[in-house]
PDB file of C-alpha atoms in Angstrom:
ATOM      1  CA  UNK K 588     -47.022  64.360   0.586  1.00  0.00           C
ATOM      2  CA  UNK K 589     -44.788  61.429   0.834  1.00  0.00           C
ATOM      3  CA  UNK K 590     -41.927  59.342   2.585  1.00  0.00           C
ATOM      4  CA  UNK K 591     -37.991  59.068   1.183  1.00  0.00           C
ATOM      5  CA  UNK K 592     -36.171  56.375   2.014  1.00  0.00           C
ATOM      6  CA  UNK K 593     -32.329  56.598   1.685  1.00  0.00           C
ATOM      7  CA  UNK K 594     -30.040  53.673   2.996  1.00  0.00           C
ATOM      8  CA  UNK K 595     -26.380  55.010   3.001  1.00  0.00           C
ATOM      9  CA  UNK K 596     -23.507  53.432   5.223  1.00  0.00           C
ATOM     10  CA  UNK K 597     -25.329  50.834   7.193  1.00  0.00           C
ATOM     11  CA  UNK K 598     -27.671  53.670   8.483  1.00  0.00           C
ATOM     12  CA  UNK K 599     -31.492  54.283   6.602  1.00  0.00           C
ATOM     13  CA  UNK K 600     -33.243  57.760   6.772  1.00  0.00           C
ATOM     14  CA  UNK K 601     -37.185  58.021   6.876  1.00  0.00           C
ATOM     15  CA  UNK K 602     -38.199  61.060   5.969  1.00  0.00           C
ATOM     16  CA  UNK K 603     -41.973  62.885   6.297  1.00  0.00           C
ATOM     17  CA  UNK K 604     -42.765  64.952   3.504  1.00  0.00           C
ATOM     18  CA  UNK K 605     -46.076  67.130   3.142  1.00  0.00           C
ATOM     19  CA  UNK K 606     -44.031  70.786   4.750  1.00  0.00           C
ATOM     20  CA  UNK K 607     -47.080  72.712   3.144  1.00  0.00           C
ATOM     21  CA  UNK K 608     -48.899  70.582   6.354  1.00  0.00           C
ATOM     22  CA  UNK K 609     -46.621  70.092   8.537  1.00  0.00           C
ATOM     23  CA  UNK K 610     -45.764  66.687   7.619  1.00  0.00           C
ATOM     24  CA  UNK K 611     -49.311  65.597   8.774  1.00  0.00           C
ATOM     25  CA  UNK K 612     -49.971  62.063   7.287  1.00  0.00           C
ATOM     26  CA  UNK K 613     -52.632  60.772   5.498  1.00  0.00           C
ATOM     27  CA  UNK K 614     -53.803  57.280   5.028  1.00  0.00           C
ATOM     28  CA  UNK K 615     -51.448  56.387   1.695  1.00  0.00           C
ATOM     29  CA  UNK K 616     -49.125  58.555   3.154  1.00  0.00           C
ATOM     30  CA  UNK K 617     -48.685  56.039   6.303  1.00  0.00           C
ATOM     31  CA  UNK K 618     -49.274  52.742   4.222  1.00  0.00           C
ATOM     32  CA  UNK K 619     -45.626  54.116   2.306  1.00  0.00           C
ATOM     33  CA  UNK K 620     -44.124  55.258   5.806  1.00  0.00           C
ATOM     34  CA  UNK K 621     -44.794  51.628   7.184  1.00  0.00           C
ATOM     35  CA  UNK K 622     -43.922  50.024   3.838  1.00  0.00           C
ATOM     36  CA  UNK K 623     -40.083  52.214   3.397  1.00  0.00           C
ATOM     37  CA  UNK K 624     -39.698  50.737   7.613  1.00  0.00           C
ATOM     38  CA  UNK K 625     -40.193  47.354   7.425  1.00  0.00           C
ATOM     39  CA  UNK K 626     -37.648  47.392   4.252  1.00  0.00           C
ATOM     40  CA  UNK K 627     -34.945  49.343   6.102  1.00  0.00           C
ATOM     41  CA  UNK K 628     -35.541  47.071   9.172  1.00  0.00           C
ATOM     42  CA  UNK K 629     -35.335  44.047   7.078  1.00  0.00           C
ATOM     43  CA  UNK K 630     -32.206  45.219   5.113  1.00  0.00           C
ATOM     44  CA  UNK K 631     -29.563  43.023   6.496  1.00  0.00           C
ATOM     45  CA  UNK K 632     -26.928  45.846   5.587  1.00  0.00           C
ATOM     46  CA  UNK K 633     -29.101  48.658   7.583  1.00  0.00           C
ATOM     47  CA  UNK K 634     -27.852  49.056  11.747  1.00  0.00           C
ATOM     48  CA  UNK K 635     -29.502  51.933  12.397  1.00  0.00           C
ATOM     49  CA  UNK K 636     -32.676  53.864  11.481  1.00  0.00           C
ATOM     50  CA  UNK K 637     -33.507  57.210  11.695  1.00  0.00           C
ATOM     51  CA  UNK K 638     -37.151  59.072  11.536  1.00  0.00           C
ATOM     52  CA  UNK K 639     -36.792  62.968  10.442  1.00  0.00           C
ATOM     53  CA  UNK K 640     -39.715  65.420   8.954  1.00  0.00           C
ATOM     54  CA  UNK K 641     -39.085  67.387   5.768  1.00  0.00           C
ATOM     55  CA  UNK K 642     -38.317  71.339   6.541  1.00  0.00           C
ATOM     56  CA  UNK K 643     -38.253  72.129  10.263  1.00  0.00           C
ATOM     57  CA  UNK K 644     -41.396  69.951  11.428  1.00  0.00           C
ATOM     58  CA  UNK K 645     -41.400  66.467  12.809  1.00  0.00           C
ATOM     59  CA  UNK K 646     -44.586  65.443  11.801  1.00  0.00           C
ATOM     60  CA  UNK K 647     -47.988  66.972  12.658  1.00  0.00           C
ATOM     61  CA  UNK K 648     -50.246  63.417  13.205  1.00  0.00           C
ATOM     62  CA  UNK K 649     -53.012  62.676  11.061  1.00  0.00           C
ATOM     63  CA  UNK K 650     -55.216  64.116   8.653  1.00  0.00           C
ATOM     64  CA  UNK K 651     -58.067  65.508  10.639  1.00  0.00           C
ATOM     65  CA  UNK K 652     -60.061  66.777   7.533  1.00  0.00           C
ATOM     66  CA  UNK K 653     -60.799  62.842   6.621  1.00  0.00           C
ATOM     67  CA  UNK K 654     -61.520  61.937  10.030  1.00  0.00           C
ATOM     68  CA  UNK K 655     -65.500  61.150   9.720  1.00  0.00           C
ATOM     69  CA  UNK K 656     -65.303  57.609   9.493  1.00  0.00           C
ATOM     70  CA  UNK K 657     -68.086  55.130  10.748  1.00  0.00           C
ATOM     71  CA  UNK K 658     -66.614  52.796  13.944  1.00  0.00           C
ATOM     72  CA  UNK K 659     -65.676  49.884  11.701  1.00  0.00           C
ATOM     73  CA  UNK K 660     -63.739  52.269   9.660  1.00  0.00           C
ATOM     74  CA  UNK K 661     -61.867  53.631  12.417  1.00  0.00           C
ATOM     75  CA  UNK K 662     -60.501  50.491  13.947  1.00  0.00           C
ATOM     76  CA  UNK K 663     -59.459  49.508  10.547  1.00  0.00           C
ATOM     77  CA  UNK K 664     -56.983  53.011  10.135  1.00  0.00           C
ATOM     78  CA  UNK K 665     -56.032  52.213  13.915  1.00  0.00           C
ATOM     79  CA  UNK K 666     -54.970  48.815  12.963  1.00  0.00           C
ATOM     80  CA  UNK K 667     -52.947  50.009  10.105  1.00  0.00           C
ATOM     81  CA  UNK K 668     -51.155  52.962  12.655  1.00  0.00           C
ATOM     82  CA  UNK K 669     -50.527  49.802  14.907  1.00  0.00           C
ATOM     83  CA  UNK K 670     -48.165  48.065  12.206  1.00  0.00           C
ATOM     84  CA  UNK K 671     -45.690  51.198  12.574  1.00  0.00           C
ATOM     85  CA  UNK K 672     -45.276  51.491  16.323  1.00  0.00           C
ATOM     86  CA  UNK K 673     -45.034  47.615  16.541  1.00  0.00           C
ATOM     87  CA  UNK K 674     -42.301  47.424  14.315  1.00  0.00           C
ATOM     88  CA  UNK K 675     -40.417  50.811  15.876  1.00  0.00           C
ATOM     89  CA  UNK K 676     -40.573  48.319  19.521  1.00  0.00           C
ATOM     90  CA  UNK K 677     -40.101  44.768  18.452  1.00  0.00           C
ATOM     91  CA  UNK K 678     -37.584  45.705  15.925  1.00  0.00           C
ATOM     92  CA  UNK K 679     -34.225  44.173  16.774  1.00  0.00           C
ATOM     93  CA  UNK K 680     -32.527  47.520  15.398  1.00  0.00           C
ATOM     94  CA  UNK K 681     -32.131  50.789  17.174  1.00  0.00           C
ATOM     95  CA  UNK K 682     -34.585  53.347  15.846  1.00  0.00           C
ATOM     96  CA  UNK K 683     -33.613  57.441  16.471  1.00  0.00           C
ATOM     97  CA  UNK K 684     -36.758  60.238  15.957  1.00  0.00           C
ATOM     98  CA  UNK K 685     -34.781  63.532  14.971  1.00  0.00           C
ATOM     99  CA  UNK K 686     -37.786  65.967  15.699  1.00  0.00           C
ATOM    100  CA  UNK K 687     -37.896  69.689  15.014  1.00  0.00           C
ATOM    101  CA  UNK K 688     -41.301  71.942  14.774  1.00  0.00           C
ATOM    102  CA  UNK K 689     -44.164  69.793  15.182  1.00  0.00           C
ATOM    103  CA  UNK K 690     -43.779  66.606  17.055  1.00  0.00           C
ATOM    104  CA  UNK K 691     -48.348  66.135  17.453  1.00  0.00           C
ATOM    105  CA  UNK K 692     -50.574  63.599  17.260  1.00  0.00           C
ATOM    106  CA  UNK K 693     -49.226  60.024  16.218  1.00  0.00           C
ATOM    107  CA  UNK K 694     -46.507  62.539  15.292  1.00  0.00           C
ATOM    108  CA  UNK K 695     -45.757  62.274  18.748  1.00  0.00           C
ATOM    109  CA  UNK K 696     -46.381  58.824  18.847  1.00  0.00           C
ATOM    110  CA  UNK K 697     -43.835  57.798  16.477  1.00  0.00           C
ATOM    111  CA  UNK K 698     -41.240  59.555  18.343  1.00  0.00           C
ATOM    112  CA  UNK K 699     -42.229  58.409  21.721  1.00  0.00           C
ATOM    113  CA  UNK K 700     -41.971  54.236  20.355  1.00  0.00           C
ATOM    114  CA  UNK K 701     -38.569  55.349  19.208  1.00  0.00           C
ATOM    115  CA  UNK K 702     -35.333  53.925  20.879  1.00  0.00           C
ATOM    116  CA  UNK K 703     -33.257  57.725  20.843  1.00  0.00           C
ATOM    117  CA  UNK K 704     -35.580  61.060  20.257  1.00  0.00           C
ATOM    118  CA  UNK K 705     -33.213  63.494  19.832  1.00  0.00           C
ATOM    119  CA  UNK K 706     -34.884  66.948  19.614  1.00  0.00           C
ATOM    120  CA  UNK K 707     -34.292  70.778  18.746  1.00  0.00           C
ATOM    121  CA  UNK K 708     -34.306  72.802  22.108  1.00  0.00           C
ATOM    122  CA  UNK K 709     -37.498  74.727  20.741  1.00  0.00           C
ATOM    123  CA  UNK K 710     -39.819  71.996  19.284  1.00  0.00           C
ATOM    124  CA  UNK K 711     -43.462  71.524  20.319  1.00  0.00           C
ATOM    125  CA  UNK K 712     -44.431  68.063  21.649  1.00  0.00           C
ATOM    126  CA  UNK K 713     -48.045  68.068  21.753  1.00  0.00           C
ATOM    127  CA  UNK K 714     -50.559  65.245  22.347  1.00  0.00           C
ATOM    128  CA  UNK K 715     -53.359  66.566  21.006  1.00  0.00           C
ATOM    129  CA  UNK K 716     -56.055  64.120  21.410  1.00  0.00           C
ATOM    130  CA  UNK K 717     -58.132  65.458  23.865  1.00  0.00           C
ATOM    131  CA  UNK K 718     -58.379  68.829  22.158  1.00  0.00           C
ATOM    132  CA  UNK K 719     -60.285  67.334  19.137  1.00  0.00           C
ATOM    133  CA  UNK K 720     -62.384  65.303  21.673  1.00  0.00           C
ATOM    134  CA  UNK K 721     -60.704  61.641  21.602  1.00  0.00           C
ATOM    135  CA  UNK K 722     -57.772  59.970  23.682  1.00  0.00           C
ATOM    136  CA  UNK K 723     -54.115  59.487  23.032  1.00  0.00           C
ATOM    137  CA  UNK K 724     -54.395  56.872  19.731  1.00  0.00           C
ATOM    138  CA  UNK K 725     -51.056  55.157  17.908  1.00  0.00           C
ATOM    139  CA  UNK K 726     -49.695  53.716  21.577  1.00  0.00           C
ATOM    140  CA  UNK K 727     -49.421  56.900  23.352  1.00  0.00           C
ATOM    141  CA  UNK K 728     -51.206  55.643  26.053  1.00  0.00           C
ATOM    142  CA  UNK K 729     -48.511  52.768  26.577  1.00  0.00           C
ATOM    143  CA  UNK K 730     -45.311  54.947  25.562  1.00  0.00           C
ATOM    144  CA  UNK K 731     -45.792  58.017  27.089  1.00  0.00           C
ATOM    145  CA  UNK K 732     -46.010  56.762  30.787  1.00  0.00           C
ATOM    146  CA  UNK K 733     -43.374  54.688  30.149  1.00  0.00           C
ATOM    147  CA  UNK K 734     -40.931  57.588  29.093  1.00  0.00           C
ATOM    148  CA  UNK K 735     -42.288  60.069  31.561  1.00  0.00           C
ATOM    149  CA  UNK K 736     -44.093  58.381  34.064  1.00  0.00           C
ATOM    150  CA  UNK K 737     -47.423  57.982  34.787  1.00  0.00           C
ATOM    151  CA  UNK K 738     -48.479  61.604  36.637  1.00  0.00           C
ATOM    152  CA  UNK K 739     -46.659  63.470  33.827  1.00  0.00           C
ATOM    153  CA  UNK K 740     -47.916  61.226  31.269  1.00  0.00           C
ATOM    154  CA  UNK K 741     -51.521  62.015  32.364  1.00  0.00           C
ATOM    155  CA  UNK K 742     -51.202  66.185  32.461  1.00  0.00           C
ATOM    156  CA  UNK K 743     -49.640  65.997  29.122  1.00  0.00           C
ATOM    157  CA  UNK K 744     -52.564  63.755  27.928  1.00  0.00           C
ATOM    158  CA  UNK K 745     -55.352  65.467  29.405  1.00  0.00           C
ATOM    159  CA  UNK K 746     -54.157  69.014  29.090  1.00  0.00           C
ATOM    160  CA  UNK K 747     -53.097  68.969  25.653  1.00  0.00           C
ATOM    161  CA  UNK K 748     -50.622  71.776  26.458  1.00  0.00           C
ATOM    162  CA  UNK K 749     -47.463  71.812  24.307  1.00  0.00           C
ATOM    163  CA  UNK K 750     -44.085  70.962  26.122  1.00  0.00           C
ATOM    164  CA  UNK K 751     -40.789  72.511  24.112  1.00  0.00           C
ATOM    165  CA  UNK K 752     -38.065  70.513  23.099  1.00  0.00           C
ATOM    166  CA  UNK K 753     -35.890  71.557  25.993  1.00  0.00           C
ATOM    167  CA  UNK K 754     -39.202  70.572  28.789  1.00  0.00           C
ATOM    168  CA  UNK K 755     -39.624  67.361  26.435  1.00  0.00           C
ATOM    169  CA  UNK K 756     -36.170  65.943  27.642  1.00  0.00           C
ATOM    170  CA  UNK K 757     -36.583  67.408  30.929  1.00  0.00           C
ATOM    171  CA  UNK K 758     -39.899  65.122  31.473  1.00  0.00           C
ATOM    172  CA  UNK K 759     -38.041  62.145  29.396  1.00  0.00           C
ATOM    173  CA  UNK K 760     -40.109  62.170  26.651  1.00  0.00           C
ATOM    174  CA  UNK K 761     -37.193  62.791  25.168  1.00  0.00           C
ATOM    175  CA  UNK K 762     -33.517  62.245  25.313  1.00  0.00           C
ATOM    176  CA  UNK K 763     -30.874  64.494  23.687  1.00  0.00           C
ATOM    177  CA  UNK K 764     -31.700  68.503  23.241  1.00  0.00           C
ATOM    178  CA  UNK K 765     -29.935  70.610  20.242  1.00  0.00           C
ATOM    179  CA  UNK K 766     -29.768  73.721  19.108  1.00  0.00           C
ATOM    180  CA  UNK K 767     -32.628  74.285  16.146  1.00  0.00           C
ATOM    181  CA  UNK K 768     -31.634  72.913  12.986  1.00  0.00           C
ATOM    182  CA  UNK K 769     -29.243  70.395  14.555  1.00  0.00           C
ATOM    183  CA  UNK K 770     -31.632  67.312  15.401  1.00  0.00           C
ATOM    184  CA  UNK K 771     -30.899  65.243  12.141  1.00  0.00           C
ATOM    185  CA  UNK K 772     -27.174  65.648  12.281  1.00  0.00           C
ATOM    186  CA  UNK K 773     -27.019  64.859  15.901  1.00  0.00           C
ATOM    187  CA  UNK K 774     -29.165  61.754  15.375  1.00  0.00           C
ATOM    188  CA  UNK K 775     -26.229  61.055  12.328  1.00  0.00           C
ATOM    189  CA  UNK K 776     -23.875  61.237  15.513  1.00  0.00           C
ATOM    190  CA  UNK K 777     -26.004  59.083  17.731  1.00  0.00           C
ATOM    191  CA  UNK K 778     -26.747  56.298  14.809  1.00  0.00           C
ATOM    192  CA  UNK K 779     -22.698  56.372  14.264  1.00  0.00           C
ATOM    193  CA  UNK K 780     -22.013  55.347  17.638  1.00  0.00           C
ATOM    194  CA  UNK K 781     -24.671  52.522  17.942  1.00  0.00           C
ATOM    195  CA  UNK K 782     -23.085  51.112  14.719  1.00  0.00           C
ATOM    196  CA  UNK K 783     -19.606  50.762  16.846  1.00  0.00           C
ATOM    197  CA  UNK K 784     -21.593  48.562  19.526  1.00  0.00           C
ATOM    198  CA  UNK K 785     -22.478  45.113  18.850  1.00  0.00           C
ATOM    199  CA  UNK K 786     -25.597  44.713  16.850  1.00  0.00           C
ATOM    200  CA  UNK K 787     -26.579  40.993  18.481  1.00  0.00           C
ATOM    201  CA  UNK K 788     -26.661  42.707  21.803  1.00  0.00           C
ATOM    202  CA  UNK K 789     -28.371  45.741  20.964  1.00  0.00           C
ATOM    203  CA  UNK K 790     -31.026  43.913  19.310  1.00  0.00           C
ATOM    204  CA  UNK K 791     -31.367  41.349  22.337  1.00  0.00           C
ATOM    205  CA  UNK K 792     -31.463  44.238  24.250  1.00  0.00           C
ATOM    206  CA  UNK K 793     -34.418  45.670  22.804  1.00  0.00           C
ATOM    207  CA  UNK K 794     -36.267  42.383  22.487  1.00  0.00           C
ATOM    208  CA  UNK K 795     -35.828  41.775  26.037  1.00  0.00           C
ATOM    209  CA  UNK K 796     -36.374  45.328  27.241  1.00  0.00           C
ATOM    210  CA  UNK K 797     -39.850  44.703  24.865  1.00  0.00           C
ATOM    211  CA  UNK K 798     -40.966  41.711  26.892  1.00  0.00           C
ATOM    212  CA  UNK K 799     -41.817  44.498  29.969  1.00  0.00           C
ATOM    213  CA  UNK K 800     -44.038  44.573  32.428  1.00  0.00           C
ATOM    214  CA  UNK K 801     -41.810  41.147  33.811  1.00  0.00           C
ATOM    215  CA  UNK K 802     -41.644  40.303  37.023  1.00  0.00           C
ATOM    216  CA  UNK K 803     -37.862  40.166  38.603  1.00  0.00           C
ATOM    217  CA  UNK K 804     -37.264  36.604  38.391  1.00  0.00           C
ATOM    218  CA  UNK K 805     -38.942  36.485  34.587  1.00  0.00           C
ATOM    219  CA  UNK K 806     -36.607  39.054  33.871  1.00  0.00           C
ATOM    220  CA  UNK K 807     -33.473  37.177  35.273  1.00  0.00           C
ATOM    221  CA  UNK K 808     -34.603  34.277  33.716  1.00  0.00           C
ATOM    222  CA  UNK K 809     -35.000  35.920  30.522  1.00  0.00           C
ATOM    223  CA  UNK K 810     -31.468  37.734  30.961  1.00  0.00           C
ATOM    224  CA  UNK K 811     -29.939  33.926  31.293  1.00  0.00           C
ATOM    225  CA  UNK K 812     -31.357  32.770  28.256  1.00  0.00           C
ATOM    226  CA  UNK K 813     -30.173  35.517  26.120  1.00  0.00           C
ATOM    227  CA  UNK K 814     -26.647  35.805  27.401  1.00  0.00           C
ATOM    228  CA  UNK K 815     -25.973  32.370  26.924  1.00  0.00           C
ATOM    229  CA  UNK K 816     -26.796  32.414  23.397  1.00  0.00           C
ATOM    230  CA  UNK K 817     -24.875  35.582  23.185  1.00  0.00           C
ATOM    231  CA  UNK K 818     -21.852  34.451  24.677  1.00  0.00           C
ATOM    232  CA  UNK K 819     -21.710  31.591  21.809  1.00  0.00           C
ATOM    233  CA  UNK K 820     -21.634  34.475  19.049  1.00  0.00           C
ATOM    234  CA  UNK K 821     -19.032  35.280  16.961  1.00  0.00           C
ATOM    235  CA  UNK K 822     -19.300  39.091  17.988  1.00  0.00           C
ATOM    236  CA  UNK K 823     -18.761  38.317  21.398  1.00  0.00           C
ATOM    237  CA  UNK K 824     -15.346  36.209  20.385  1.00  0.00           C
ATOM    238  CA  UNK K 825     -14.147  39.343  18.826  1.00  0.00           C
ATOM    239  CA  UNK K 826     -15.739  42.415  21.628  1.00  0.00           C
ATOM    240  CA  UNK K 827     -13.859  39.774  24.013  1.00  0.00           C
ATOM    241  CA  UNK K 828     -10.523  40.164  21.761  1.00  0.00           C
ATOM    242  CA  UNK K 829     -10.707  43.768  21.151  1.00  0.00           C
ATOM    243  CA  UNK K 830     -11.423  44.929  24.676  1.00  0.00           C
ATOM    244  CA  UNK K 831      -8.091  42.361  25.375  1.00  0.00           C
ATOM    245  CA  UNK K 832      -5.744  43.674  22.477  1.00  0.00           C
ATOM    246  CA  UNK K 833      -7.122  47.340  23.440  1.00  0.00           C
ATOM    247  CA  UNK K 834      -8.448  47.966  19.727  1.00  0.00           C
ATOM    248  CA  UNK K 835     -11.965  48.846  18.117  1.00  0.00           C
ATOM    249  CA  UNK K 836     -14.136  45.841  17.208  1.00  0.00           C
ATOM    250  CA  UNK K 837     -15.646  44.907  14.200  1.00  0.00           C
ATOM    251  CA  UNK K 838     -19.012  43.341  14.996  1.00  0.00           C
ATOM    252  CA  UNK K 839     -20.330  41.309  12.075  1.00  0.00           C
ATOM    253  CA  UNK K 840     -23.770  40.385  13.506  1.00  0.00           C
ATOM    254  CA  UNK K 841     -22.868  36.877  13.888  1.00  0.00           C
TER     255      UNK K 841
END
């Protein structure tokens, strides 16, 4: 297996690629996945990134079959799973999962640290852990209460039971349900329309929105801060014009 990167029109595409496996990643597999993310993220010409699996899966999570690793070992290949879903939140870019078949393991994961999942009605979103004896790894335990609340969070978790696509936006793990065979192109449609907003405030907007759990006054004060630098942006100048001389912007990121 591996992971394509292709950058076209401001908006990069990560794609999973072992089908024969469901787009399960190994170890190298993930070093090249976390590699081909920071890259797009750090492309100044990239707004938008999307994460897609290679024929009709998402991705599948992790290699079990190597899985027989002393302690020491393991923290080490958690470690190296952290870099991914650290970049997916702190980046100041908006990040889309486009998730058919298989969205398991740190499969699941991924998708939930995403900003957009967008997902074919009849995917299977399963968090797996707990059926192979260990608990929800890759930030699952930190993303999934926080897109579907804690009690719903904690039967998907401790079950282990697969939820469809169409239950997965019901519960909010994710966001936007398609037809099968239509996540990646609605994700195109989703990334599109991010790239008309302003891509100063959208990345604020994550970084504050990535500060969380604040208090109301932290988050106020927080707010304050970052509008006032905003307001001294270029982008604002011309979102102020545009929405004045009834036209589209052009946001520039400056």
């Amino acid at each position: 297996g591996t992971v394509h990167l292709e950058t076209e029109g401001g908006i990069a595409r990560l794609t999973i690629d072992n089908p024969r496996r469901r787009n399960m990643m190994n170890l190298a597999m993930r070093d090249v996945f976390h590699d081909h993310l920071a890259a797009a993220l750090e492309d100044e010409t990239v707004r938008v990134v999307i994460i897609t699996g290679a024929e009709g899966n998402f991705c599948a999570g992790g290699d079990i079959t190597v899985m027989n690793e002393t302690p020491v070992e393991s923290r080490h290949r958690l470690k190296r799973l952290h870099r991914i879903v650290r970049l997916i939140a702190y980046a100041e870019k908006p990040v889309i999962a486009a998730t058919e078949g298989f969205v398991a393991g740190n499969g699941l994961s991924i998708a939930a640290a995403s900003d957009v999942v967008v997902t074919a009605s009849d995917a299977k979103f399963i968090c797996s852990f707990v059926k192979i004896g260990l608990v929800p790894d890759t930030a699952a335990l930190w993303f999934l209460p926080q897109r579907m609340g804690l009690g719903r969070a904690k039967l998907a978790m401790m079950t282990g039971e697969p939820l469809s696509g169409a239950q997965a936006v019901a519960s909010g793990l994710a966001d936007i349900e398609v037809e099968p065979g239509q996540a990646l192109e609605r994700a195109y449609e989703v990334a599109t329309s991010l790239m008309q907003a302003g891509p100063l405030g959208i990345g604020m907007t994550k970084a504050l929105l990535a500060r969380a759990p604040m208090s109301l006054d932290e988050s106020l004060k927080a707010e304050t801060d970052a509008q006032a630098v905003l307001f001294a942006t270029e982008d604002f100048a011309e979102g102020r014009a545009a929405f004045l001389e009834k036209r589209p912007a052009k946001f520039q990121g400056k």
